Amino acid sequence: MEGRFWTLVFVIFAAAALAACAVAPAYQLWFPGSGEALSTIGARIDHLFYVILVVIAVVFVGVNVALGYVLWRGAKQPSEVKAVYSHGNQTLEVVWTVIPGVILLALALYQMDVWASFRMREFYPQDMRTIAEVTARQFEWRIRYAAPDKTLEADPHPDDVYTVNDLRVPVNRPVAISLRTEDVQHAFFVPELRIKQDALPGKRIPVWFEVTRPGTYDLVCAELCGWGHYKMKGRLVALSEEDYAAWLKQAFEDQFDDGVGEGEKSD
Amino acid sequence: MNSASMTSNRRTVSLVSLGLSLLLCGCGDAPKARFSWSKETDDLTPMANAWVKRAVLQNFGTPNELVAWERLPVEYGGFAGTVTAVETVEGGGTKLTVKRGEGTTAPASARQLLWKSGARVDEAEPDGVASIVAGETESTVLMAQRLDPVPDVGDEFVLNPGNRLLDGRRSYLKNCMHCHGVAGDGAGPTARYLNPLPRDFRRGVMKFTSTRPGERVSRDDLARTIRDGIPGTYMPSFLLMAPEEMTAVIEYVRWLSMRGEFEKRLNDELKDFSRTAIAEQGKNARLEYEAAVKNDPDAERPPTADELATRAEEDFRGMAEDLEFVFVDAGDLMAGPWERADATDNIITPSIARVADTPESREKGRVLYLSQKTKCYTCHGSTGKGDGPATEDFWAITGSSETYPERGLHDEWGHLVPPRDLTRGQYRGGRRPIDVFRRLYAGIKGTPMPAFGGTGLTDEEIWHLVNYVMAMPFEGPSTTTANPSPTVATSR
Amino acid sequence: MSAVTGMTGSVDHAAGAHAAPGFLSRYVFSRDHKVIGIQFMFTTLLMLFVGGALALGIRWQLAYPWEPMPLLGNAFADEGGQIPPETYTMLLTMHGTIMVFLVIIPILAGGFGNLLIPLQIGAEDMAFPTLNMLSYWFMWPAIVFFMLAMHAGAAAGWTAYPVLAVLPQAAPGSGVAQTYWLLGVTLVGISSLMGAVNYMTTIINMRAPGMTLFRMPLTIWAMFITAILQAFALPMLTAAGLMQISDRTLGTCFFIPAGIIVNNADPTVGGGQPLLWQHLFWFYSHPAVYIMLLPVMGMVSDMLACMCRKPVFGYKPMIHSMGAIAGLGFIVWGHHMFISGMNPMLGMAFMISTILIALPSAVKTFNWIGTMWGGRLQFNTVMLNCVAFVSMFVVGGLSGIFMAAVPVDVFFHDTYFIVAHFHYVLFGATLFGVYGALHFWFPKMFGRMMSEFWGKIHFFITFIAFNLTFFPMHLLGMQGMPRRLADPYHYSYLEHLLPLNQVMTWAAIVMGFAQIILFLNFVISSFAGRKAGRNPWNANGLEWIAPSPPPHGNFDVTPVVYRGPYEYSAPDAPDGQDYWLQSDERGGQMAERH
C-alpha cells in the first residue's frame, strides 16, 4: 500500500513538471516578451531549442513511465515473491548506449550551423554594418555612434554621438556592435533577441544581429560585475531605417547643443 | 576604515545569529529606518542638541512618518481640486463632483482627504473615506461617506496629500539609499567602497547645475543627472525610470537636501553651543588668565569646563523665546533660493551662439587656458592632465586656520578632489557644449573650480575655452607644450 | 598487498588495542578512518546549515526585495533592515562557496569515502592514517578563511572571475576578502588532495584477499575514480589560485589586461588575460561537478541493489560509464565559457564532448531502472531517497542538454535555467543520495537505526519543497532572468515573476526547516535509536560483517572475499536467504556472473 503511495509521488512529480511546462506559456513563463524571438539568429536558436525540447520530452516521459512502472510493479508484488535474479543484459546495454549516442551526436551536429553564423567571422553576413561601440562599465552601458553619414572608427572622434543605456539600431538589416568593457567583465544580453555575449576586459568583440521587428527591448547585464550588477538596465530600441536616421540626426544636434537658438531644450 | 570594520563586525555577528537562531526565534519586528544626524548636531550641548532634533523632527519627521512643511517650496503631491457640485446619495454618502487642479491626475485610490477651505479647515481629523468613481476626466467624481458637515461648492481640498513625497521615498529607498544614505548624507552602506564618494545632499549644494553661480540646483538638473548618470563615477544612469517615479524622486531629493540644509542652518545658528566652541572658549579664557596672572596674581580664575557648560545651558534657556523665530527664519531663508532655482532667468544661457570651432578659436582658448586670467593650468596642468602645481600644495580647510593633512585640492565636503583630466574626454556634468560652457560660467559648486561667467570672462571667451577644452582629447599634447612660465601657485 | 596491510595493521592497531587511547586521540585527533569520516560528516552538515541559511537570505531578497530581512537585516538597522546589494552578492558568493567546497565535496569524499573505503574493501584502516587525519584538520583553516572572507564580504561569485575578483577596488569584497577566499580554496584543495592520494593508495593496495577489482562495490569504484579526478584536476585550481593570490598581493598580472580603470584608480599596467582564469578554474571545477556526483552514483547503486534485493543491472557498464564520465569530464570545461569570448571554434569542440558526456549518464540511469525492475522493493527511507536521486538526476541531466548546445546556451547562459539545472544535479541528485546514504550506513556508524517514520516525513517534505523551489527556476530562466541580480524586478520584463519567486521562497523556507527534522533524527537516533545488529539490511558488502559500530581495526578477522557484492536473491544462495555476503565461504569462490 505504502509503496503505491510513494510510486504515485514520483509519478505525480513527473506529470506536474510536464504540466508546468505545458501551461507556462499561458502565464508568461516561457520565452520572454511575446514569446517569439525578434532577431533572425534568435528565431534559429528557438528552433533548436524546440528540437531539443521534443527529444528531451520524449526521453523524460519514457524514463518516468519506466520508473513508474518498475516502482508500481515492485509495490504491488507480494513480499514473499523473490526478486528476479539478473545481472543485466548485454544486448540492452548496447542498444541503450548506441541509440542515445547517435541521437546526441546528431543533435550536436545540427547545432553547428547556427553557432558558426552567430560567432564565426567567416560566416558573418556580407552587408553587416557596425553601428555602435558599446562600452560596459560599472554599472551602465555607454554607447558611441558615428556622426550621421560617417562610419564608426575604433578610436573616438570629436563628432561622435554618445548615449547611455540606450542602444538604437535599424531593423531588418544585420547590424553589429563592437562590445568592450572599461573595467570588469560584463555580458550584453537582450532576452527578446536571444543575444548574449560577454564583454571581456582588454578585448573588443563584435556581436551581430538582425532585429526583425521595431520596438523597445530590455538590455541586461548577465555576468556578475559587482554590487550594482542589477542596476545595469538599458534598452535596445529597434527603429525603421528612416526613423533611425532621423533619431541619429536629432541626437547629433542635441549633443552639440550650445544652449542658444531654439532656447534651452528641456531634454 | 573604522566604521567599515564595525559594519563588518555587525554583519558577522548577525550572520552567526542567522545561522543558529533561525531555529529558535521568529522574525520579530523589523528595525525602523532613521535619518542620521549631522556631526555638528551631535556636537551640540544636550539642550541645544535636543532642540535642534525636535525642530527638525517637527518639520520633517522620520523616514516612516514624513512631515510636509508648507513653508518649503516642495511639491508634496496629492490631488488638489475644487468642489463643483454636491449631491447626497440615497443610503448615505455624498457624491462630489470636483474640478481637478492643474497638473494633477486623479489617483487610483483614496487614502486621505484634506480640506483646504470651507467649513472643515483646521479640523483635526480629516475625513479619510472616499472612493473615486470616474478618474481621468476633466471633472472627477468622488464618493465620500461620513462627511459632516457636507461641503459647499467652491471648497478646496487635497486628496492623498504628500503622495509624491511618499512615492519619492519608496523609490529613493530602493534605488538611491545604498549609496546616498537614508538621510541623503552620502554615507549609505555601499558608500565606503566608492570613489568618488556619493554626494552628501545636506548642504543643499550639487556640483553640476545649469543655474547661475551660487544658486541651487534646478529640478531639470537633477533629472538630467539621474537620467544620464555621472560618467566616471558610480552614479548610474536611470534612463528607464518611469517619468512619474523620477519626478517623485527628484522632489524627495530636494526635500532631503532642504532637511539637511535646515539642520545645518540651525547648527550654524547655535554654533556657540557646540562642545567644540565651548572648549575653544575655555582654552581662550585659560590663556587670557595665564597672561593676566603674570601681572596680577589675583586675576579672576578662568571658568572650569563644567561652569562653561552650565553657563551655556543657561544662555540657551535665556534664548528659548527667540528659538521659534530662529527656525521659522531658517525655513524662510532656505525656501527662497530653492524656489528661485527653477526660474528661467536663473538658468545660464549664453548671450551668443557657440563660436565656430576653428583652429583660431582653439588657439584663443589655449592662450586663455594658460593665462593668468583663468589660471586653468594651475589645477588642470599645462597639458590638461589634471596634474597642475596646485595639486601638490597643502590647502587650508575652509573656515579654519589649519590645512588638510594631504596634498591636493579639496571640496566643500572635505574630500580630496583631483582636477579633471581633460584629455580623457570624460565629462561628468555632460558633454554638450552648453554643459561645458555652464561648468566654466558657474564653476562646479562646492569645489575649487571657480565661476568665470559674468565678470571674469566674456561669453565669447568662454566659448573659445570650450572649443579648446573639448578638442583636448583628440589632439596630442603638442598644442599645449608652449610652457607658460609656471608661477608659484598661491594658497588661498 | 598483504605486506602493506600487515605492516600498518601491526604497528597502528596493536597499539590501539592495548592502550586505551585518550579522549583527544580517540575522538578529536583520531586516525581511525571511521571517526574521521564521522567528523567530516558532522562538519559538513553544520556547514550545510550555514550555506542553507545564506540561501534563505538570497531567497528572501528575491521574494521581498529591499524589504527588511529577518535577522541579517538587524545589521542594517539604520536602513530599516534592508540589506545593501553588496551583501546580497556576498550571500550568493558564500552560499555557492560553502555548498561546493565545504559541504558536497567533503561530505562525499571526506565523509563517506573515509567511512566506507576500508570497510568495503576489507581493510583495517586507510593506507596513511595520519595523512587522513591531516586531511580533516586542513579543512578547518579553510573554514576559518572562508568565514573571514564572509566577514569581509567576499562578493565576486564562487567562480571568482577576474578582473572583478582580482582588483581590490573593483568591488566591495574584492579587497582582503578575496584573498581570504583564495586561501580557503587552496587549503580545502590541499585537504582534498591528501584524501585523494590516500583513497587511491588504499583501494589499490589494501583490498582483502579475494577482493578483485571487479568484485569491488560500485561505491568503491566511484570513490576510486573520484580520487583520480581530484588528484589530476586539483593542481590546476591550486595553481590558478596561487596565481590570483600573486596578482592580488605581489603585483603580477596573470589575469589583468592593460588599461583597465576601476573605481577611478590608475589604469592597470596589465598584459594578462582574464580568460586564462576561466580556463584554469573550470578545468578543475567541471571535473569537480563529477567529484560531487560520482560517489553518490556509486552509493546509490549499492543501496538500490540492497533495497530491491536484486543484483545491480549491468555492473560493468556502470563502471565503464563512470570511467567515461571521468575521462570526458576532463575535456568539457569549455561549456562554461561558450559566450565568454574564447575562440568560437572551441565552442564546437566542447559542444561535442559535452553532449557526449550525457551518454554515460543516460546509461547509468537506464541501469538503475533496470536494477529496480522486477526487484522486491522495500519502500523505506533509503529507497525513497535513492529513487528521488534517479528522478531528480533525470531532470537535471536532461536540462543540461540545452546548455550543452552552444546556440541555445547563448540564451540560457547565466540565467536561472542554469541555476535550476545545477541545483537539480547537486541538490536534487547528490543531496538526496546523501540522505539515503546517511540512513543506510547510519547503523554502521553508531550501531543504531535512524527513525524510519521521521526519515519519511523528512523525505516527503524535502522532496515536495525542493521541487517547488527549484522547478520554477527553469521557467524563470525561460523568461531570461539572469542569475545574481539583487533586484530582478528592476527590469520591466521580469516584474511579473515576483509572485512566483515568493512561492519559491516559502517553499525554500519550508525545505530549510525540514532539515531540522533530519538533524534531530540524526542526533537523537545516534544514542536513542533502535539497536542495530551487524547487518540490519541483510546486505552483502564486507562492511556488514564488522560489528556495528566497528572497533578500531574494523574486522574480527581479516575477511576473505568469495564473490561479487551484488549477489541478492541468487537461487543457489545458502539457506534460501536472499543475500549472500561477499565473505560467506559457503559456495566457495564464485565465478563472475555478470
PDB file of N, CA and C in Angstrom, chain A residues 2-3 13 28 30 32 49 56 73 77 79 81 83-85 87 93 96-97 104 111 115 120 138 182 185 191 196-198 203 222-223 227 229 232-233, chain C residues 85 170 172 261 278 309-310 314 339 341 344-345 355 359 367 373-376 398 405 410-411 413-414 456 467 478-479 484 490-491 493 496 567-568 593:
ATOM      1  N   GLU A   2       1.804   1.232   0.966  1.00  0.00           N
ATOM      2  CA  GLU A   2       2.658   2.406   1.092  1.00  0.00           C
ATOM      3  C   GLU A   2       3.488   2.602  -0.168  1.00  0.00           C
ATOM      4  N   GLY A   3       3.933   1.499  -0.723  1.00  0.00           N
ATOM      5  CA  GLY A   3       4.750   1.554  -1.928  1.00  0.00           C
ATOM      6  C   GLY A   3       4.021   2.251  -3.061  1.00  0.00           C
ATOM      7  N   PHE A  13       5.038  13.853  -9.529  1.00  0.00           N
ATOM      8  CA  PHE A  13       6.061  14.878  -9.750  1.00  0.00           C
ATOM      9  C   PHE A  13       6.344  15.029 -11.242  1.00  0.00           C
ATOM     10  N   GLN A  28       2.888  33.509 -19.179  1.00  0.00           N
ATOM     11  CA  GLN A  28       4.074  34.320 -19.480  1.00  0.00           C
ATOM     12  C   GLN A  28       5.296  33.808 -18.757  1.00  0.00           C
ATOM     13  N   TRP A  30       7.258  31.372 -20.389  1.00  0.00           N
ATOM     14  CA  TRP A  30       8.040  30.709 -21.415  1.00  0.00           C
ATOM     15  C   TRP A  30       9.058  31.715 -21.906  1.00  0.00           C
ATOM     16  N   PRO A  32      10.679  35.136 -23.121  1.00  0.00           N
ATOM     17  CA  PRO A  32      10.269  36.475 -22.691  1.00  0.00           C
ATOM     18  C   PRO A  32       9.506  37.238 -23.775  1.00  0.00           C
ATOM     19  N   PHE A  49      16.048  25.079 -29.852  1.00  0.00           N
ATOM     20  CA  PHE A  49      15.518  24.796 -28.524  1.00  0.00           C
ATOM     21  C   PHE A  49      14.348  23.817 -28.612  1.00  0.00           C
ATOM     22  N   ILE A  56      13.924  15.721 -25.634  1.00  0.00           N
ATOM     23  CA  ILE A  56      14.021  15.590 -24.189  1.00  0.00           C
ATOM     24  C   ILE A  56      12.684  15.199 -23.583  1.00  0.00           C
ATOM     25  N   ARG A  73       5.166  -1.950 -10.081  1.00  0.00           N
ATOM     26  CA  ARG A  73       5.243  -3.396 -10.093  1.00  0.00           C
ATOM     27  C   ARG A  73       5.851  -3.905  -8.796  1.00  0.00           C
ATOM     28  N   GLN A  77       3.822  -6.139  -5.722  1.00  0.00           N
ATOM     29  CA  GLN A  77       4.230  -7.525  -5.612  1.00  0.00           C
ATOM     30  C   GLN A  77       4.134  -7.994  -4.154  1.00  0.00           C
ATOM     31  N   SER A  79       5.173  -9.623  -0.751  1.00  0.00           N
ATOM     32  CA  SER A  79       6.544  -9.511  -0.234  1.00  0.00           C
ATOM     33  C   SER A  79       7.269 -10.853  -0.261  1.00  0.00           C
ATOM     34  N   VAL A  81       7.416 -12.956  -2.743  1.00  0.00           N
ATOM     35  CA  VAL A  81       7.969 -13.279  -4.058  1.00  0.00           C
ATOM     36  C   VAL A  81       9.408 -12.791  -4.145  1.00  0.00           C
ATOM     37  N   ALA A  83      12.990 -11.578  -5.752  1.00  0.00           N
ATOM     38  CA  ALA A  83      13.327 -10.682  -6.858  1.00  0.00           C
ATOM     39  C   ALA A  83      13.879 -11.496  -8.028  1.00  0.00           C
ATOM     40  N   VAL A  84      13.743 -10.902  -9.197  1.00  0.00           N
ATOM     41  CA  VAL A  84      14.323 -11.521 -10.382  1.00  0.00           C
ATOM     42  C   VAL A  84      15.839 -11.526 -10.226  1.00  0.00           C
ATOM     43  N   TYR A  85      16.481 -12.636 -10.484  1.00  0.00           N
ATOM     44  CA  TYR A  85      17.934 -12.691 -10.337  1.00  0.00           C
ATOM     45  C   TYR A  85      18.572 -12.459 -11.694  1.00  0.00           C
ATOM     46  N   HIS A  87      21.815 -10.183 -13.756  1.00  0.00           N
ATOM     47  CA  HIS A  87      22.943  -9.266 -13.660  1.00  0.00           C
ATOM     48  C   HIS A  87      22.990  -8.278 -14.804  1.00  0.00           C
ATOM     49  N   GLU A  93      22.230  -3.195 -23.057  1.00  0.00           N
ATOM     50  CA  GLU A  93      23.247  -2.177 -22.807  1.00  0.00           C
ATOM     51  C   GLU A  93      23.720  -1.571 -24.118  1.00  0.00           C
ATOM     52  N   TRP A  96      20.882   0.647 -25.563  1.00  0.00           N
ATOM     53  CA  TRP A  96      20.676   1.960 -24.958  1.00  0.00           C
ATOM     54  C   TRP A  96      21.951   2.776 -24.814  1.00  0.00           C
ATOM     55  N   THR A  97      23.033   2.283 -25.332  1.00  0.00           N
ATOM     56  CA  THR A  97      24.203   3.137 -25.487  1.00  0.00           C
ATOM     57  C   THR A  97      24.250   3.716 -26.899  1.00  0.00           C
ATOM     58  N   LEU A 104      22.292  11.948 -29.756  1.00  0.00           N
ATOM     59  CA  LEU A 104      23.016  13.072 -29.173  1.00  0.00           C
ATOM     60  C   LEU A 104      23.997  13.669 -30.171  1.00  0.00           C
ATOM     61  N   GLN A 111      23.522  21.648 -34.416  1.00  0.00           N
ATOM     62  CA  GLN A 111      23.640  22.988 -33.833  1.00  0.00           C
ATOM     63  C   GLN A 111      24.721  23.835 -34.521  1.00  0.00           C
ATOM     64  N   TRP A 115      25.623  28.250 -34.684  1.00  0.00           N
ATOM     65  CA  TRP A 115      26.759  28.784 -33.925  1.00  0.00           C
ATOM     66  C   TRP A 115      27.757  29.448 -34.863  1.00  0.00           C
ATOM     67  N   MET A 120      31.238  33.070 -35.936  1.00  0.00           N
ATOM     68  CA  MET A 120      32.480  32.953 -36.688  1.00  0.00           C
ATOM     69  C   MET A 120      32.544  33.976 -37.804  1.00  0.00           C
ATOM     70  N   GLN A 138      30.921  49.599 -14.796  1.00  0.00           N
ATOM     71  CA  GLN A 138      30.124  49.516 -13.581  1.00  0.00           C
ATOM     72  C   GLN A 138      29.358  50.830 -13.423  1.00  0.00           C
ATOM     73  N   GLU A 182      35.074  48.747 -19.890  1.00  0.00           N
ATOM     74  CA  GLU A 182      36.059  49.678 -19.374  1.00  0.00           C
ATOM     75  C   GLU A 182      36.711  49.114 -18.113  1.00  0.00           C
ATOM     76  N   GLN A 185      34.347  42.260 -16.125  1.00  0.00           N
ATOM     77  CA  GLN A 185      33.596  41.518 -17.140  1.00  0.00           C
ATOM     78  C   GLN A 185      32.094  41.796 -17.011  1.00  0.00           C
ATOM     79  N   PRO A 191      17.246  39.670 -23.967  1.00  0.00           N
ATOM     80  CA  PRO A 191      16.479  38.419 -23.929  1.00  0.00           C
ATOM     81  C   PRO A 191      15.560  38.232 -25.132  1.00  0.00           C
ATOM     82  N   LYS A 196      23.430  37.042 -26.540  1.00  0.00           N
ATOM     83  CA  LYS A 196      24.234  37.267 -25.333  1.00  0.00           C
ATOM     84  C   LYS A 196      25.704  37.150 -25.692  1.00  0.00           C
ATOM     85  N   GLN A 197      26.502  38.026 -25.140  1.00  0.00           N
ATOM     86  CA  GLN A 197      27.939  37.941 -25.336  1.00  0.00           C
ATOM     87  C   GLN A 197      28.638  38.616 -24.170  1.00  0.00           C
ATOM     88  N   ASP A 198      29.624  37.952 -23.602  1.00  0.00           N
ATOM     89  CA  ASP A 198      30.402  38.578 -22.536  1.00  0.00           C
ATOM     90  C   ASP A 198      31.254  39.707 -23.100  1.00  0.00           C
ATOM     91  N   LYS A 203      39.464  43.255 -24.463  1.00  0.00           N
ATOM     92  CA  LYS A 203      39.129  42.737 -25.781  1.00  0.00           C
ATOM     93  C   LYS A 203      37.968  43.515 -26.368  1.00  0.00           C
ATOM     94  N   ALA A 222      24.406  40.184 -17.869  1.00  0.00           N
ATOM     95  CA  ALA A 222      24.212  38.798 -17.442  1.00  0.00           C
ATOM     96  C   ALA A 222      25.452  38.198 -16.802  1.00  0.00           C
ATOM     97  N   GLU A 223      26.432  39.014 -16.475  1.00  0.00           N
ATOM     98  CA  GLU A 223      27.633  38.455 -15.832  1.00  0.00           C
ATOM     99  C   GLU A 223      27.906  39.292 -14.599  1.00  0.00           C
ATOM    100  N   TRP A 227      28.658  44.986  -7.080  1.00  0.00           N
ATOM    101  CA  TRP A 227      27.472  45.144  -6.227  1.00  0.00           C
ATOM    102  C   TRP A 227      26.282  45.676  -7.012  1.00  0.00           C
ATOM    103  N   HIS A 229      25.378  45.098 -10.070  1.00  0.00           N
ATOM    104  CA  HIS A 229      25.089  44.275 -11.243  1.00  0.00           C
ATOM    105  C   HIS A 229      23.636  44.454 -11.714  1.00  0.00           C
ATOM    106  N   MET A 232      22.348  47.524 -14.094  1.00  0.00           N
ATOM    107  CA  MET A 232      22.759  47.773 -15.476  1.00  0.00           C
ATOM    108  C   MET A 232      21.604  47.608 -16.442  1.00  0.00           C
ATOM    109  N   LYS A 233      20.600  48.423 -16.237  1.00  0.00           N
ATOM    110  CA  LYS A 233      19.397  48.285 -17.048  1.00  0.00           C
ATOM    111  C   LYS A 233      19.471  49.229 -18.232  1.00  0.00           C
TER     112      LYS A 233
ATOM    113  N   PRO C  85      23.028  45.975  -1.700  1.00  0.00           N
ATOM    114  CA  PRO C  85      23.275  44.992  -2.754  1.00  0.00           C
ATOM    115  C   PRO C  85      24.561  44.212  -2.596  1.00  0.00           C
ATOM    116  N   ALA C 170      37.750  46.842  -7.375  1.00  0.00           N
ATOM    117  CA  ALA C 170      36.684  46.560  -8.338  1.00  0.00           C
ATOM    118  C   ALA C 170      35.337  46.384  -7.681  1.00  0.00           C
ATOM    119  N   PRO C 172      33.158  45.849  -3.645  1.00  0.00           N
ATOM    120  CA  PRO C 172      33.225  45.601  -2.218  1.00  0.00           C
ATOM    121  C   PRO C 172      33.583  44.139  -2.052  1.00  0.00           C
ATOM    122  N   ILE C 261      40.345  50.590 -15.953  1.00  0.00           N
ATOM    123  CA  ILE C 261      40.165  51.618 -14.930  1.00  0.00           C
ATOM    124  C   ILE C 261      38.948  51.248 -14.108  1.00  0.00           C
ATOM    125  N   GLN C 278      39.450  31.624 -16.273  1.00  0.00           N
ATOM    126  CA  GLN C 278      38.262  30.817 -16.532  1.00  0.00           C
ATOM    127  C   GLN C 278      38.645  29.424 -17.012  1.00  0.00           C
ATOM    128  N   ARG C 309      16.664  -5.932  -3.448  1.00  0.00           N
ATOM    129  CA  ARG C 309      17.075  -7.331  -3.279  1.00  0.00           C
ATOM    130  C   ARG C 309      17.447  -7.929  -4.626  1.00  0.00           C
ATOM    131  N   LYS C 310      18.244  -7.231  -5.394  1.00  0.00           N
ATOM    132  CA  LYS C 310      18.495  -7.618  -6.762  1.00  0.00           C
ATOM    133  C   LYS C 310      19.905  -7.184  -7.148  1.00  0.00           C
ATOM    134  N   GLY C 314      23.756  -4.514 -14.916  1.00  0.00           N
ATOM    135  CA  GLY C 314      24.881  -4.030 -15.725  1.00  0.00           C
ATOM    136  C   GLY C 314      26.008  -3.473 -14.880  1.00  0.00           C
ATOM    137  N   ILE C 339      30.046  31.714 -24.171  1.00  0.00           N
ATOM    138  CA  ILE C 339      29.887  33.098 -24.614  1.00  0.00           C
ATOM    139  C   ILE C 339      30.936  34.009 -23.999  1.00  0.00           C
ATOM    140  N   GLY C 341      33.843  34.702 -25.002  1.00  0.00           N
ATOM    141  CA  GLY C 341      34.725  35.399 -25.925  1.00  0.00           C
ATOM    142  C   GLY C 341      35.937  34.560 -26.297  1.00  0.00           C
ATOM    143  N   PRO C 344      35.581  30.825 -31.071  1.00  0.00           N
ATOM    144  CA  PRO C 344      34.322  30.113 -31.330  1.00  0.00           C
ATOM    145  C   PRO C 344      34.532  28.689 -31.829  1.00  0.00           C
ATOM    146  N   MET C 345      35.666  28.395 -32.434  1.00  0.00           N
ATOM    147  CA  MET C 345      35.927  27.026 -32.843  1.00  0.00           C
ATOM    148  C   MET C 345      35.914  26.080 -31.648  1.00  0.00           C
ATOM    149  N   ILE C 355      27.981  17.145 -25.096  1.00  0.00           N
ATOM    150  CA  ILE C 355      26.771  16.391 -25.404  1.00  0.00           C
ATOM    151  C   ILE C 355      27.042  14.909 -25.243  1.00  0.00           C
ATOM    152  N   LEU C 359      25.814  10.730 -22.488  1.00  0.00           N
ATOM    153  CA  LEU C 359      25.601   9.326 -22.822  1.00  0.00           C
ATOM    154  C   LEU C 359      25.844   8.389 -21.641  1.00  0.00           C
ATOM    155  N   ASN C 367      20.379   1.779 -16.260  1.00  0.00           N
ATOM    156  CA  ASN C 367      20.785   0.649 -15.434  1.00  0.00           C
ATOM    157  C   ASN C 367      20.143   0.691 -14.051  1.00  0.00           C
ATOM    158  N   TRP C 373      13.864  -2.931 -11.739  1.00  0.00           N
ATOM    159  CA  TRP C 373      12.893  -3.737 -12.464  1.00  0.00           C
ATOM    160  C   TRP C 373      12.853  -5.164 -11.908  1.00  0.00           C
ATOM    161  N   GLY C 374      11.663  -5.588 -11.522  1.00  0.00           N
ATOM    162  CA  GLY C 374      11.488  -6.949 -11.045  1.00  0.00           C
ATOM    163  C   GLY C 374      12.080  -7.210  -9.680  1.00  0.00           C
ATOM    164  N   GLY C 375      12.447  -6.161  -8.976  1.00  0.00           N
ATOM    165  CA  GLY C 375      13.014  -6.365  -7.650  1.00  0.00           C
ATOM    166  C   GLY C 375      11.925  -6.506  -6.595  1.00  0.00           C
ATOM    167  N   ARG C 376      12.368  -6.925  -5.412  1.00  0.00           N
ATOM    168  CA  ARG C 376      11.428  -6.944  -4.289  1.00  0.00           C
ATOM    169  C   ARG C 376      11.688  -5.639  -3.529  1.00  0.00           C
ATOM    170  N   LEU C 398      18.715  15.987 -18.180  1.00  0.00           N
ATOM    171  CA  LEU C 398      18.090  16.383 -19.452  1.00  0.00           C
ATOM    172  C   LEU C 398      18.183  17.881 -19.675  1.00  0.00           C
ATOM    173  N   ALA C 405      24.210  22.524 -25.905  1.00  0.00           N
ATOM    174  CA  ALA C 405      24.049  23.007 -27.272  1.00  0.00           C
ATOM    175  C   ALA C 405      24.425  24.484 -27.304  1.00  0.00           C
ATOM    176  N   VAL C 410      23.526  30.253 -25.713  1.00  0.00           N
ATOM    177  CA  VAL C 410      23.670  31.704 -25.846  1.00  0.00           C
ATOM    178  C   VAL C 410      22.544  32.380 -25.086  1.00  0.00           C
ATOM    179  N   PHE C 411      21.356  31.807 -25.191  1.00  0.00           N
ATOM    180  CA  PHE C 411      20.243  32.385 -24.449  1.00  0.00           C
ATOM    181  C   PHE C 411      20.264  31.993 -22.977  1.00  0.00           C
ATOM    182  N   HIS C 413      22.705  30.856 -20.972  1.00  0.00           N
ATOM    183  CA  HIS C 413      23.879  31.090 -20.147  1.00  0.00           C
ATOM    184  C   HIS C 413      23.609  32.171 -19.099  1.00  0.00           C
ATOM    185  N   ASP C 414      24.002  31.853 -17.845  1.00  0.00           N
ATOM    186  CA  ASP C 414      23.853  32.816 -16.747  1.00  0.00           C
ATOM    187  C   ASP C 414      22.422  33.248 -16.473  1.00  0.00           C
ATOM    188  N   LYS C 456      10.913   9.360   6.706  1.00  0.00           N
ATOM    189  CA  LYS C 456       9.975   9.506   5.590  1.00  0.00           C
ATOM    190  C   LYS C 456       9.319  10.887   5.576  1.00  0.00           C
ATOM    191  N   ASN C 467      11.139  20.541  -5.086  1.00  0.00           N
ATOM    192  CA  ASN C 467      10.656  20.743  -6.453  1.00  0.00           C
ATOM    193  C   ASN C 467       9.907  22.056  -6.606  1.00  0.00           C
ATOM    194  N   MET C 478      13.627  30.535 -18.532  1.00  0.00           N
ATOM    195  CA  MET C 478      12.984  30.700 -19.843  1.00  0.00           C
ATOM    196  C   MET C 478      12.647  32.164 -20.087  1.00  0.00           C
ATOM    197  N   GLN C 479      12.287  32.852 -19.008  1.00  0.00           N
ATOM    198  CA  GLN C 479      11.973  34.275 -19.137  1.00  0.00           C
ATOM    199  C   GLN C 479      13.234  35.107 -19.304  1.00  0.00           C
ATOM    200  N   ARG C 484      22.056  36.130 -10.066  1.00  0.00           N
ATOM    201  CA  ARG C 484      22.863  37.047  -9.263  1.00  0.00           C
ATOM    202  C   ARG C 484      22.396  38.491  -9.310  1.00  0.00           C
ATOM    203  N   HIS C 490      13.739  45.195 -11.126  1.00  0.00           N
ATOM    204  CA  HIS C 490      14.217  46.445 -11.667  1.00  0.00           C
ATOM    205  C   HIS C 490      13.912  46.484 -13.172  1.00  0.00           C
ATOM    206  N   TYR C 491      13.866  45.285 -13.777  1.00  0.00           N
ATOM    207  CA  TYR C 491      13.620  45.187 -15.217  1.00  0.00           C
ATOM    208  C   TYR C 491      12.143  44.935 -15.460  1.00  0.00           C
ATOM    209  N   TYR C 493      10.624  43.526 -17.871  1.00  0.00           N
ATOM    210  CA  TYR C 493      10.210  42.225 -18.409  1.00  0.00           C
ATOM    211  C   TYR C 493      10.249  41.124 -17.364  1.00  0.00           C
ATOM    212  N   HIS C 496       6.680  40.553 -13.553  1.00  0.00           N
ATOM    213  CA  HIS C 496       5.586  39.638 -13.242  1.00  0.00           C
ATOM    214  C   HIS C 496       6.056  38.357 -12.573  1.00  0.00           C
ATOM    215  N   GLU C 567      25.203 -10.211  -4.955  1.00  0.00           N
ATOM    216  CA  GLU C 567      24.518 -11.493  -5.111  1.00  0.00           C
ATOM    217  C   GLU C 567      23.250 -11.529  -4.265  1.00  0.00           C
ATOM    218  N   TYR C 568      22.270 -10.727  -4.661  1.00  0.00           N
ATOM    219  CA  TYR C 568      20.981 -10.744  -3.963  1.00  0.00           C
ATOM    220  C   TYR C 568      20.054 -11.707  -4.694  1.00  0.00           C
ATOM    221  N   ARG C 593      29.583 -13.468 -12.559  1.00  0.00           N
ATOM    222  CA  ARG C 593      28.285 -13.791 -13.129  1.00  0.00           C
ATOM    223  C   ARG C 593      27.719 -12.655 -13.985  1.00  0.00           C
TER     224      ARG C 593
END
